[in-house]
Coordinates of C-alpha atoms in Angstrom, one line a residue:
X146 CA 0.0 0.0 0.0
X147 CA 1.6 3.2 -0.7
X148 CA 1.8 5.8 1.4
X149 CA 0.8 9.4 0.7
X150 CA 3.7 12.1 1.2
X151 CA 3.0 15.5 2.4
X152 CA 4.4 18.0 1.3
X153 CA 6.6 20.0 5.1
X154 CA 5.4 23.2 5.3
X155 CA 7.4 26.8 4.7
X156 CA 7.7 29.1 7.4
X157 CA 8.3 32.7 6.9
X158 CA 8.5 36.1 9.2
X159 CA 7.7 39.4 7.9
X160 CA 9.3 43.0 8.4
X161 CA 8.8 46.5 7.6
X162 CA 9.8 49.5 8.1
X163 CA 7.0 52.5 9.1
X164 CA 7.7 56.2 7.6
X165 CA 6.3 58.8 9.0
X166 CA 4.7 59.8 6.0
X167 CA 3.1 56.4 6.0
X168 CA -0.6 56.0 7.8
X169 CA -1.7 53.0 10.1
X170 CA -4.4 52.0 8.2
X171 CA -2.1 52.1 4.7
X172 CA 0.5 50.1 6.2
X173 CA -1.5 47.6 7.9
X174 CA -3.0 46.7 4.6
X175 CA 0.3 46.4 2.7
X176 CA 1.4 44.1 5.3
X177 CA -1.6 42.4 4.9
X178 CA -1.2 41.8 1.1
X179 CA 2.3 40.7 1.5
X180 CA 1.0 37.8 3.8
X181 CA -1.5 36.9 1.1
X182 CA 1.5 37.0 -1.1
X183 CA 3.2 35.0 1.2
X184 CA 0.5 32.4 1.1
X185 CA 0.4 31.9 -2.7
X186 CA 4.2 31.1 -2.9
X187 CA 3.2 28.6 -0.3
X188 CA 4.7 30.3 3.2
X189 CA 2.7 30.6 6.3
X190 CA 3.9 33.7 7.6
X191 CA 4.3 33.1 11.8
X192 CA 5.7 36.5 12.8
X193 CA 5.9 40.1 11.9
X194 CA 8.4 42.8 12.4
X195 CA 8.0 46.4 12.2
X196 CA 9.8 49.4 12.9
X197 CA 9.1 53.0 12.7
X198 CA 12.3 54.9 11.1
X199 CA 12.3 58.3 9.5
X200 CA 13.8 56.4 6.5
X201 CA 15.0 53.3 6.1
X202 CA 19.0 52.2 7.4
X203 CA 21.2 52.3 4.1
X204 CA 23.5 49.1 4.9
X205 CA 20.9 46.6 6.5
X206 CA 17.0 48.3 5.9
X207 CA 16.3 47.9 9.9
X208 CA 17.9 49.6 12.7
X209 CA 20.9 47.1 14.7
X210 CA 18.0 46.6 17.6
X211 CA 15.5 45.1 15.3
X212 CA 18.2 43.2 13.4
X213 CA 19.2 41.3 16.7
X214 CA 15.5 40.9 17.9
X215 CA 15.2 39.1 14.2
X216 CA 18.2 37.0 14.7
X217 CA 17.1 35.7 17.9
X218 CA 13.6 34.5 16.8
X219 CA 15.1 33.1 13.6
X220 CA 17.6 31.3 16.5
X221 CA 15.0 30.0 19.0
X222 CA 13.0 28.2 15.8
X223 CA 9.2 28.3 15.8
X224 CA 6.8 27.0 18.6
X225 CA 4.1 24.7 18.0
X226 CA 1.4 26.9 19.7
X227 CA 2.8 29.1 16.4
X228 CA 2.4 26.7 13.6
X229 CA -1.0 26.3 12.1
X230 CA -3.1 23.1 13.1
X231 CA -2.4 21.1 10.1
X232 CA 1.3 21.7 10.9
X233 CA 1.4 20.5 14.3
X234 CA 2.3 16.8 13.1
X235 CA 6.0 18.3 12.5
X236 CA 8.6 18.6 15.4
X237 CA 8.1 22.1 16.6
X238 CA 11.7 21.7 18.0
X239 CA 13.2 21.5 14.0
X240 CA 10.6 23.7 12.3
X241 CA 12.9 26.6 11.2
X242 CA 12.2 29.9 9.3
X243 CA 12.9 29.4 5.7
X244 CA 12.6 33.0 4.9
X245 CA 12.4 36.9 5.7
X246 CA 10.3 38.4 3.5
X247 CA 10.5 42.3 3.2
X248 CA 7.6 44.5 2.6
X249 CA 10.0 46.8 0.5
X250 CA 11.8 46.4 -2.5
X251 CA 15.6 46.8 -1.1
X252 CA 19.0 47.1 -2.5
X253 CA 21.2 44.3 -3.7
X254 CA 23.7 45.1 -0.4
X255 CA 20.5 45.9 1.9
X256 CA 19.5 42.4 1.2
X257 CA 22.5 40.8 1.9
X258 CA 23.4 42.8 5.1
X259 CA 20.4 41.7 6.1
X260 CA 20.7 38.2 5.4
X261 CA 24.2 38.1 7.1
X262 CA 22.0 39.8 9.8
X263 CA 19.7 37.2 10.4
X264 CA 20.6 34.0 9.3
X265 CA 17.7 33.1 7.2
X266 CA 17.0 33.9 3.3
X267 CA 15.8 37.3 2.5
X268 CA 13.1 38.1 0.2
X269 CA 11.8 41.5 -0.7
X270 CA 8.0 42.5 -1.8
X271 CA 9.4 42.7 -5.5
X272 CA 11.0 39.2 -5.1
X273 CA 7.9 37.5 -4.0
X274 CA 6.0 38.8 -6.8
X275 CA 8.3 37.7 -9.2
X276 CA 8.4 34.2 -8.1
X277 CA 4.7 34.3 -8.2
X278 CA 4.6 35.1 -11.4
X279 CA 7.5 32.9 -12.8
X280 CA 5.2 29.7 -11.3
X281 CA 1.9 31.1 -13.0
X282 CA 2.6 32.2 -16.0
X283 CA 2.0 29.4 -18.7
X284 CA 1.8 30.9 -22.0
X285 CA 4.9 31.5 -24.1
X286 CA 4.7 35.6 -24.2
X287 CA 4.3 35.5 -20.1
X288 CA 7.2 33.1 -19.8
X289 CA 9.4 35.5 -21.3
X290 CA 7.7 38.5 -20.0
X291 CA 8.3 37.7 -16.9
X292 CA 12.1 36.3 -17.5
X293 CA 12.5 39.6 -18.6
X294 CA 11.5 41.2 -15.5
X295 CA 13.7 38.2 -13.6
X296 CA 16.8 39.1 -15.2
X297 CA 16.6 42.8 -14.6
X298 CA 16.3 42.9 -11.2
X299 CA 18.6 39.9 -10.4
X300 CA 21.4 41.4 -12.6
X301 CA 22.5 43.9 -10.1
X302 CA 22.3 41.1 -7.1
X303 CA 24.4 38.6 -8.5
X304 CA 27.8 40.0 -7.5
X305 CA 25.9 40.1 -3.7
X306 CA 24.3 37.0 -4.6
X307 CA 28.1 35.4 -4.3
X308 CA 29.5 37.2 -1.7
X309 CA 27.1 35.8 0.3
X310 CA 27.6 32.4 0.1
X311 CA 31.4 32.4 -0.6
X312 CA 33.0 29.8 -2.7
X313 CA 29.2 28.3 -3.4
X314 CA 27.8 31.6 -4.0
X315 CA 27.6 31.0 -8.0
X316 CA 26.1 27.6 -7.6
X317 CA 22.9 29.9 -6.0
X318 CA 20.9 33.0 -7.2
X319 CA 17.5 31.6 -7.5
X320 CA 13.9 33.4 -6.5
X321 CA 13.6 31.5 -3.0
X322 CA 16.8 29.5 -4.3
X323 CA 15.1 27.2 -6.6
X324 CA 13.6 27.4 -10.1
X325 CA 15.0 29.1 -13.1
X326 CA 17.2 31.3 -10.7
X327 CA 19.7 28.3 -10.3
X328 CA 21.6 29.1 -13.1
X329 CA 21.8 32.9 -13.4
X330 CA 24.8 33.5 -11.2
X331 CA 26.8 31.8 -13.7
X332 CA 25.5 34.8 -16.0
X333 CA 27.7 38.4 -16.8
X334 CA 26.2 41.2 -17.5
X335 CA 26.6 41.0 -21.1
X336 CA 25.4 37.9 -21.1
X337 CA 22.4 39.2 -19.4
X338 CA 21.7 42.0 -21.4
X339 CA 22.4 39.9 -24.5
X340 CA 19.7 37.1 -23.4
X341 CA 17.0 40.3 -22.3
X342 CA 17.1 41.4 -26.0
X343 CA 17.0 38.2 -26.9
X344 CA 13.3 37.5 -24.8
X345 CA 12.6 41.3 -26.3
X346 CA 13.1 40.4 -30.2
X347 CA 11.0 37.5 -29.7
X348 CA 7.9 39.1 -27.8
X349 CA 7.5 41.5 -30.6
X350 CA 7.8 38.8 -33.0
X351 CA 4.7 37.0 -30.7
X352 CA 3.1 40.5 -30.5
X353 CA 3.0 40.9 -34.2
X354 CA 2.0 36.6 -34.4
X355 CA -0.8 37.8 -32.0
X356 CA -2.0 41.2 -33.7
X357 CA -2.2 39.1 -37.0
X358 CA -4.4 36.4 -35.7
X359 CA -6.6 38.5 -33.6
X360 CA -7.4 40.5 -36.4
X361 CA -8.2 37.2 -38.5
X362 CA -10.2 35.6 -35.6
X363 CA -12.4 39.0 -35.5
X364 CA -12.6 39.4 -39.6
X365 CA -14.0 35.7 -39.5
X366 CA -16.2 36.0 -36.8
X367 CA -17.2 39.1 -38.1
X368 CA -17.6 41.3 -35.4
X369 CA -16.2 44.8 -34.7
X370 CA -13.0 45.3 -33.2
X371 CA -14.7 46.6 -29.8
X372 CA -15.1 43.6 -26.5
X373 CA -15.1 43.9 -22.7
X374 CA -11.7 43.9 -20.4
X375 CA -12.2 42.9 -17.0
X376 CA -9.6 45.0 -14.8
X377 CA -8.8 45.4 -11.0
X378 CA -7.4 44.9 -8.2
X379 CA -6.1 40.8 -7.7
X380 CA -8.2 38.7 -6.1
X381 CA -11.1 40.9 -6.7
X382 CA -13.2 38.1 -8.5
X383 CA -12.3 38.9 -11.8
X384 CA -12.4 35.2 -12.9
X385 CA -15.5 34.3 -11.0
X386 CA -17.5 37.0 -12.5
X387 CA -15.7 36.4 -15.9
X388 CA -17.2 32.8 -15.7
X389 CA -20.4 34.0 -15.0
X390 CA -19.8 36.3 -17.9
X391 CA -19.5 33.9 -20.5
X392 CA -20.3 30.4 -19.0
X393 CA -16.7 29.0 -19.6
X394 CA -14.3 27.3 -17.2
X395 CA -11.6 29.6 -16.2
X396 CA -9.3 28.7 -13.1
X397 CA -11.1 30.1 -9.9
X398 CA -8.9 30.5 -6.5
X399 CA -8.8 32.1 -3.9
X400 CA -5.2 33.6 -4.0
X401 CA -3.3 36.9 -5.4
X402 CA -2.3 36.2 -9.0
X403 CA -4.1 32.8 -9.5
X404 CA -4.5 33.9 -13.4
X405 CA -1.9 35.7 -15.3
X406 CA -2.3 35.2 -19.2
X407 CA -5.2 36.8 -20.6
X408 CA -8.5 34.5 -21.3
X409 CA -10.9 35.5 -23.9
X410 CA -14.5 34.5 -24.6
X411 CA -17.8 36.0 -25.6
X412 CA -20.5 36.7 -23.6
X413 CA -23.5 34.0 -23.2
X414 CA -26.0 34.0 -24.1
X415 CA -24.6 35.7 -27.8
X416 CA -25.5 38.9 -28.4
X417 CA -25.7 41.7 -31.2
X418 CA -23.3 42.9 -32.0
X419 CA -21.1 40.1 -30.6
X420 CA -19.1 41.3 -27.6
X421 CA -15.7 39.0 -26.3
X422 CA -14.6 39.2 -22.9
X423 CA -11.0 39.0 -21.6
X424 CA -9.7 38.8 -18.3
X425 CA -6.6 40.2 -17.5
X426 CA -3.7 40.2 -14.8
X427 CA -4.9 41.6 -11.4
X428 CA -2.9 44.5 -9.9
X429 CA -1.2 45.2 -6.7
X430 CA -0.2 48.3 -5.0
X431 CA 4.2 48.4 -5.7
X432 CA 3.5 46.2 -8.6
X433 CA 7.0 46.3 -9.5
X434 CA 7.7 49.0 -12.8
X435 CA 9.4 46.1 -14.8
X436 CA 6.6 43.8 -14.4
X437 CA 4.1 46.6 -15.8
X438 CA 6.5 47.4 -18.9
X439 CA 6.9 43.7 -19.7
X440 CA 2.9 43.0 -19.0
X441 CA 2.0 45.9 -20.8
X442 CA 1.1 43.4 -24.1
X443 CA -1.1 41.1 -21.1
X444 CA -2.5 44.2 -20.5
X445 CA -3.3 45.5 -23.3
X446 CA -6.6 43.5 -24.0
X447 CA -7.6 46.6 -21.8
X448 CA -6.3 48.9 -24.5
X449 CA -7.9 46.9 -26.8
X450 CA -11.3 47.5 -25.1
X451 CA -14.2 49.7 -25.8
X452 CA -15.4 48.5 -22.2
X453 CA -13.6 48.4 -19.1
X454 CA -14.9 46.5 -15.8
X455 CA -13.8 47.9 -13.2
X456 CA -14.2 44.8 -10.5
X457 CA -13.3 45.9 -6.9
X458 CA -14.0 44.0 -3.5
X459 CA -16.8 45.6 -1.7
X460 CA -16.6 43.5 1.1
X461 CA -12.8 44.6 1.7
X462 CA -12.2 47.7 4.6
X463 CA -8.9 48.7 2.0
X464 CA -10.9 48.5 -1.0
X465 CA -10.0 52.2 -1.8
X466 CA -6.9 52.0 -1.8
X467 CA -7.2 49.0 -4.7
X468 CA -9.2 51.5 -6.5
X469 CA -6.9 54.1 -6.7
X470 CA -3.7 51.6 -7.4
X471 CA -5.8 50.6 -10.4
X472 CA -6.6 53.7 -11.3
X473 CA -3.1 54.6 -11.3
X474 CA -1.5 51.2 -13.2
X475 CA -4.3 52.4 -15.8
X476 CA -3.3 55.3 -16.1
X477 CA 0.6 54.2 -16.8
X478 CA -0.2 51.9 -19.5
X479 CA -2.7 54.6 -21.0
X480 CA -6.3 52.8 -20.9
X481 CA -7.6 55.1 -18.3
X482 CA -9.3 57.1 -21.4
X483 CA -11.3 53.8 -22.1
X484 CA -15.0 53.9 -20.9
X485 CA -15.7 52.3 -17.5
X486 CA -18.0 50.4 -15.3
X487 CA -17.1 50.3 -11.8
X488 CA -18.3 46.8 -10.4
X489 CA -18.6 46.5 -6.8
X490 CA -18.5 42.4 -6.7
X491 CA -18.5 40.1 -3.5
X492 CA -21.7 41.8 -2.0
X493 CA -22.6 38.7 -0.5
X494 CA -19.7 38.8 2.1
X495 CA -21.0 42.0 3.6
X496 CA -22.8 41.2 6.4
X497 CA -26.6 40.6 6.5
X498 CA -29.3 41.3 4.2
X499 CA -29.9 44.9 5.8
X500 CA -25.7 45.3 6.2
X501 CA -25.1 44.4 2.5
X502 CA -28.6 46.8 1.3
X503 CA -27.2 49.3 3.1
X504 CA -23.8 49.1 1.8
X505 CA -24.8 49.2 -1.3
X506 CA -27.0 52.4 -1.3
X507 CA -23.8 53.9 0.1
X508 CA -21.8 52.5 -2.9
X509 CA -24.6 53.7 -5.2
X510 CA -24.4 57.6 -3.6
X511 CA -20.2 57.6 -3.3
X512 CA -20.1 56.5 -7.2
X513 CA -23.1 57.6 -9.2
X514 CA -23.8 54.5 -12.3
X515 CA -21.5 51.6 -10.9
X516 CA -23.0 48.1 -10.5
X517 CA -22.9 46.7 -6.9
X518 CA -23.4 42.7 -6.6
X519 CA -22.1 39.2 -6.3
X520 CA -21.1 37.8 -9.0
X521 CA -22.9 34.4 -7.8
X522 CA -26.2 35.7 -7.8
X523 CA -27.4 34.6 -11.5
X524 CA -30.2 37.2 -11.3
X525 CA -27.1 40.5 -10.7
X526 CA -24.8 38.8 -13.4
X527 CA -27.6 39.2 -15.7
X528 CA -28.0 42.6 -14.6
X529 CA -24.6 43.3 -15.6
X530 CA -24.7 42.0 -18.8
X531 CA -28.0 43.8 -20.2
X532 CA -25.7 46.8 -19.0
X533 CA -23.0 45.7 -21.1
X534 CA -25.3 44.4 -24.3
X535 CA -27.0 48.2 -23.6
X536 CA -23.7 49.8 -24.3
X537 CA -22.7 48.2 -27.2
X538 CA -25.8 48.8 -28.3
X539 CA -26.2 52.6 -28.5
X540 CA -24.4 53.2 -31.7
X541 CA -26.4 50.5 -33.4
X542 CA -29.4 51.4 -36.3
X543 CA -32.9 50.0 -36.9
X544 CA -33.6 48.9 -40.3
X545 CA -36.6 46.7 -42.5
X546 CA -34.6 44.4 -45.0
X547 CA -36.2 42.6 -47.4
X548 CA -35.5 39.0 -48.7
X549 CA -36.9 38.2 -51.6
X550 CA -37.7 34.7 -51.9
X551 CA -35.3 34.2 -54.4
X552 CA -32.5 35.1 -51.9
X553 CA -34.0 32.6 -48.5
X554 CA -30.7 31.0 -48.5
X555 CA -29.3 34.0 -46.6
X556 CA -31.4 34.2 -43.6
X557 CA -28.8 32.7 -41.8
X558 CA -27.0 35.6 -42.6
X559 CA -29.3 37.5 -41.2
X560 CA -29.7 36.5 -37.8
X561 CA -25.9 35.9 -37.6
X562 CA -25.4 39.6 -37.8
X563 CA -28.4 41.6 -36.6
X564 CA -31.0 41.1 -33.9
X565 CA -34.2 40.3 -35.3
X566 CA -36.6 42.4 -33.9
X567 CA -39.7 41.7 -36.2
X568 CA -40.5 39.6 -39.1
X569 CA -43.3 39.2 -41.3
X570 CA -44.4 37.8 -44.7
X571 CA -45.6 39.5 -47.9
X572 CA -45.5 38.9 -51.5
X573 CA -42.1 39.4 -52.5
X574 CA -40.5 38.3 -49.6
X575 CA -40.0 38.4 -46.0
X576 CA -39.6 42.0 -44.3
X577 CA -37.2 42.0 -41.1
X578 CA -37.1 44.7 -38.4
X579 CA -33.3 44.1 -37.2
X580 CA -31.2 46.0 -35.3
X581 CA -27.6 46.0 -35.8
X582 CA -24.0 47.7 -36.7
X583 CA -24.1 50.2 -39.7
X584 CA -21.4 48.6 -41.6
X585 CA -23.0 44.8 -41.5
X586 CA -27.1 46.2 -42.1
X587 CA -25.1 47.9 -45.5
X588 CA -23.2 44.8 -46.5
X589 CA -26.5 43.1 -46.1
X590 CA -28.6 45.2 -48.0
X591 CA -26.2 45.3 -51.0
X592 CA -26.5 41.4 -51.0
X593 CA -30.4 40.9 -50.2
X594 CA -31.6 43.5 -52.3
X595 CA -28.7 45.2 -54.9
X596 CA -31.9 46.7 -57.2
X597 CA -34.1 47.7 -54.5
X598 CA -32.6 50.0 -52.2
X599 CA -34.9 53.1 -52.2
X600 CA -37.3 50.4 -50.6
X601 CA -35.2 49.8 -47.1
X602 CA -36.2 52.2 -43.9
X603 CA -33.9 53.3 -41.7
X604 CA -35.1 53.9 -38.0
X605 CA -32.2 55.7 -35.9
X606 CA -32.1 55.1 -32.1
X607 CA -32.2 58.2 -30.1

């Protein structure tokens, strides 16, 4: 009978430094966000540091005192009334801390200062999001995209990188010391910045792959080059709402960056005209610069939009401070001139009935047109989408086609490309009442009817 292995947890400790320019409530929830980072790299974070400094010490990040109250808990080891209840099978006495995760992004000789400091590997909040995203991303474009983003910041740490560690120091670079990391140290910097144009020549040769085929995919489909980005803050509920959306089965989980690449579908039920839906990468406040140039082609499904969702946490205390970090990220990769629907989602995790009503109405007053709701309440996510179907539908025409009996084989056509609002029979054909783009209700008429067009009436919506 064989015998199922589990997996020994990680343990990590967090610290950070307070600035006095820094609130409470803003640094509680970045510490917060790093433990959830924490958590999807697969640490449980047992301890947290902090230390208010009018700016942070240039050799080591944290004052001496702090530094030696950090060695000394890294010393002692963790106690089992600290580990987690799953955890308690493992012999508190030889539970170590794996790591010291900073909620800063620090310099190469901070780092190892610190490290020397401590006795324990040091990870800063760029660091963790970087691994993160080296273990999510799957397509090809994100692979590189994030390598990219790997190499830049590890190019300036790999001289500290073997200091640290002395004669063994080039046998170790890696994020956390494993994965693709291993074998940087035995990189220069040329070689570095020869294999970063390298990754660079061949995203814009995947760019231009991916500009060709979407253009194909929306010429065959025959729809216009407008669709719906879903934006916001990570772990918002992007992909549960984006399943809801569209019906399909996108990963679902409850942890920061769960989905990187961008996933595309149309709505369902189909509508006119046809509208696709993407998901994209969730942000994060100090989402590190060289992550948002090398995502900016993830991203720019947003660009691409003529429809931003705007998905934020109502049931989150920080939630505007995830606002304004998306605004912000927007803003940087130039979508924040897009057209926007602000979505309050996860509702349902505000309380009672009469707590979540009332939430809402407040919602409702503090941003005048967004949509507040759960996006597992069938009845709101088809709310939402008569609101998205309604604005793609503004700029469409009314028009009576006829097709003349001669012609039946294209009623397909018809209800491929227009709603059908009305239909009825007469001598030389059928008359249709459709609603639909300009462009298509032309193409049609010069096809149904190339003799007869003084008989087609146009109906403008107001």
């Amino acid at each position: 009978m064989q015998t199922e292995v589990k997996e020994k947890p990680r343990y990590a400790i967090v610290a950070s430094v307070q600035l006095p320019e820094v609130s409470d409530v803003e640094f509680e929830a970045s510490l917060t966000e790093l433990s959830e980072l924490a958590k999807t790299l697969g640490f449980q974070v047992v301890q947290t540091f902090v230390q208010k400094r009018n700016s942070f010490d240039r050799t080591a990040y944290m004052g001496v005192g702090k530094l030696e109250e950090i060695s000394q808990y890294v010393k002692r080891g963790i106690r089992a009334d600290e580990l987690e209840d799953d955890a308690q099978e493992w012999d508190a006495s030889a539970v170590e801390i794996d790591a010291l995760l900073v909620d800063h992004e620090i310099s190469p000789s901070q780092a190892r200062n610190l490290e020397l400091a401590v006795g324990c590997e040091v990870m800063d909040r760029t660091m963790v999001i970087l691994e993160i995203f080296h273990r999510n991303a799957r397509s090809r474009a994100a692979r590189a995209q994030v390598e990219i983003a790997r190499l830049g910041y590890m190019a300036p740490r790999l001289r500290e990188a073997a200091k640290l560690a002395g004669p063994q120091g080039r046998q170790r670079s890696g994020m956390g010391g494993r994965g693709a990391g291993e074998s940087h140290t035995e990189l220069d910097r040329r070689k570095v910045r020869d294999r970063i144009a390298e990754l660079q020549r061949e995203i814009i040769a995947m760019e231009l792959e991916r500009k060709t085929q979407r253009a194909r995919r929306l010429e065959r489909q025959g729809i216009g080059l407008g669709g719906v980005s879903l934006v916001g803050y990570t772990n918002a509920g992007k992909s549960t709402l984006m399943r809801a959306l569209t019906g399909s089965e996108v990963l679902v989980a409850n942890k920061l960056f769960a989905t990187l690449d961008t996933t595309v579908r149309a709505l369902y039920p189909e509508s006119v005209p046809r509208v696709l839906v993407s998901d994209t990468v969730g942000f994060i406040k100090n989402l590190p610069h060289g992550l948002v140039a090398s995502f900016k082609s993830t991203l720019e499904e947003a660009l691409d939009a003529s429809l931003l969702l705007h998905v934020i946490d109502a049931s989150d205390p920080g939630f505007q401070r995830q606002l304004e970090v998306t605004d912000a990220v927007l803003q940087e990769i130039g979508a924040d001139e897009v057209p926007r629907i602000r979505v309050f989602n996860k509702i349902d995790h505000v309380g009672d009935e009469a707590e979540q009503a009332a939430w809402t109405a407040e919602l409702q007053t503090r941003y005048p047109g967004c949509v507040v709701m759960s996006a597992r309440r069938p009845e709101e996510v088809a709310s939402l989408r008569a609101a998205i179907v309604s604005f793609f539908q503004q700029d469409l025409v009314e028009e009576e086609l006829l097709l003349p009996w001669s012609a039946q084989q294209l009623r397909g056509e018809i209800y491929s490309h227009c709603q059908v609002l009305e239909e009825r029979t007469e001598d030389e054909g059928s008359w249709f009442r459709v609603r639909g783009e300009p462009e298509k209700l032309r193409g049609l008429r010069e096809r149904l009817n190339p003799g007869s067009q003084g008989r087609v009436k146009e109906y403008w919506e107001v």
